[in-house]
Every structure is written in C-alpha cells, then in structure tokens.
Amino acid sequence: MAGELSGRKGVVAKLGMDAHWRGAIVVCNGLREAGMDVVYLGHTTPADLVAAVRRERPDMVGLSSLSGNHLHECRRLMGALGAEGLGDVRVVVGGTIPAEDRTTLLALGVDGIFGTGSRLDVIVGDVAALLDK
C-alpha cells in the first residue's frame, strides 16, 4: 500500500449535516500512508468544495456520507463541478450507500463507491487503479 498514491492529491469532505466523521478520517489516513497528499475539509457545502477543487487541483475528491443524503448531495456537487469546468476530477463516495443507489450515482458521474465495511486496502487499491486509468 505504501507509495501506491505518491504524487497524487485528494480532497476529502463531508457534505450536508452528516456528523459521522470517523470513517472519513480513517480513509484520509490510509490514503496518506499510501503516499497521497490529502486535504480534509470536514463538513462543507458543494460551493466550498468546488472552490477547494479549483484551489487544490486534486486528482480525486472523496465524499463521505452516512446520513442517507448522498444522492441529493452528489447531484448538487457533480452539477457544480461540471458548471465550473471541473468535471474531469475523479469523485468517489463512501459510507452508507444502498445497492439500489449505485446506478444513480454512477450515472451522475461518480467514479467509485465504497460502502460501509469496505477494507482500507481495497479502497486504496481501487483509488490507485482509478487514477491510473
């Protein structure tokens, strides 16, 4: 896992009112251990996240959602990224994501989905593979 993501940058955030931050921090630490430069924004709005993407120029945006608002928030974020000409950044979502929502998220342009219980080494490996495409 170490070094898999060297030279890559990620921005990780939580959108909406979701107060569950622990999983996002664990994933941030795993990505950092794999060499990624990770900026953790904590709770933010789609507008502020788009501003961070413009400022940080990440390879990947990671969203954490455990409150069930992932479809609404991802729709808002993907629209805002596209409107700002930032639609080429890879976006992954993790958290409580029901299987029936995966198709909708992928149609919105989300590149990867990691449900609760996803192993950290799998997340890191999948992100590395996604960024190598």
Tab-separated table of C-alpha atoms in Angstrom, residues 27-84:
chain	number	residue	atom	x	y	z
A	27	VAL	CA	-9.718	6.754	4.851
A	28	CYS	CA	-7.702	10.005	4.792
A	29	ASN	CA	-5.014	8.357	6.910
A	30	GLY	CA	-4.947	5.271	4.686
A	31	LEU	CA	-4.586	7.393	1.564
A	32	ARG	CA	-1.800	9.392	3.219
A	33	GLU	CA	0.009	6.203	4.242
A	34	ALA	CA	-0.142	5.196	0.583
A	35	GLY	CA	1.588	8.461	-0.355
A	36	MET	CA	-1.340	10.666	-1.349
A	37	ASP	CA	-1.355	14.328	-0.359
A	38	VAL	CA	-4.805	14.616	1.235
A	39	VAL	CA	-6.663	17.783	2.191
A	40	TYR	CA	-9.505	17.035	4.624
A	41	LEU	CA	-12.169	19.737	4.569
A	42	GLY	CA	-14.521	18.273	7.157
A	43	HIS	CA	-18.123	19.412	6.691
A	44	THR	CA	-18.585	21.662	3.719
A	45	THR	CA	-21.022	22.787	1.055
A	46	PRO	CA	-20.822	21.898	-2.643
A	47	ALA	CA	-19.852	25.528	-3.408
A	48	ASP	CA	-16.993	25.465	-0.909
A	49	LEU	CA	-15.878	22.043	-2.133
A	50	VAL	CA	-15.810	23.289	-5.730
A	51	ALA	CA	-13.693	26.237	-4.571
A	52	ALA	CA	-11.311	23.795	-2.860
A	53	VAL	CA	-11.082	21.714	-6.048
A	54	ARG	CA	-10.272	24.857	-8.034
A	55	ARG	CA	-7.624	25.872	-5.467
A	56	GLU	CA	-6.069	22.461	-4.699
A	57	ARG	CA	-6.325	20.836	-8.155
A	58	PRO	CA	-6.744	17.324	-6.749
A	59	ASP	CA	-6.742	14.113	-8.750
A	60	MET	CA	-9.623	12.859	-6.646
A	61	VAL	CA	-12.476	14.082	-4.476
A	62	GLY	CA	-13.657	11.711	-1.763
A	63	LEU	CA	-17.058	12.199	-0.188
A	64	SER	CA	-18.224	10.561	2.982
A	65	SER	CA	-21.905	10.070	3.642
A	66	LEU	CA	-23.561	8.149	6.429
A	67	SER	CA	-26.778	10.126	6.702
A	68	GLY	CA	-28.652	8.992	3.599
A	69	ASN	CA	-28.335	12.275	1.720
A	70	HIS	CA	-25.734	11.024	-0.774
A	71	LEU	CA	-27.992	11.216	-3.857
A	72	HIS	CA	-29.030	14.799	-3.195
A	73	GLU	CA	-25.534	15.952	-2.251
A	74	CYS	CA	-23.785	14.124	-5.095
A	75	ARG	CA	-26.279	15.537	-7.603
A	76	ARG	CA	-25.526	19.055	-6.330
A	77	LEU	CA	-21.763	18.503	-6.307
A	78	MET	CA	-21.492	16.860	-9.713
A	79	GLY	CA	-23.606	19.645	-11.222
A	80	ALA	CA	-21.436	22.307	-9.580
A	81	LEU	CA	-18.186	20.651	-10.714
A	82	GLY	CA	-19.471	20.401	-14.277
A	83	ALA	CA	-20.707	24.006	-14.287
A	84	GLU	CA	-17.249	25.188	-13.204
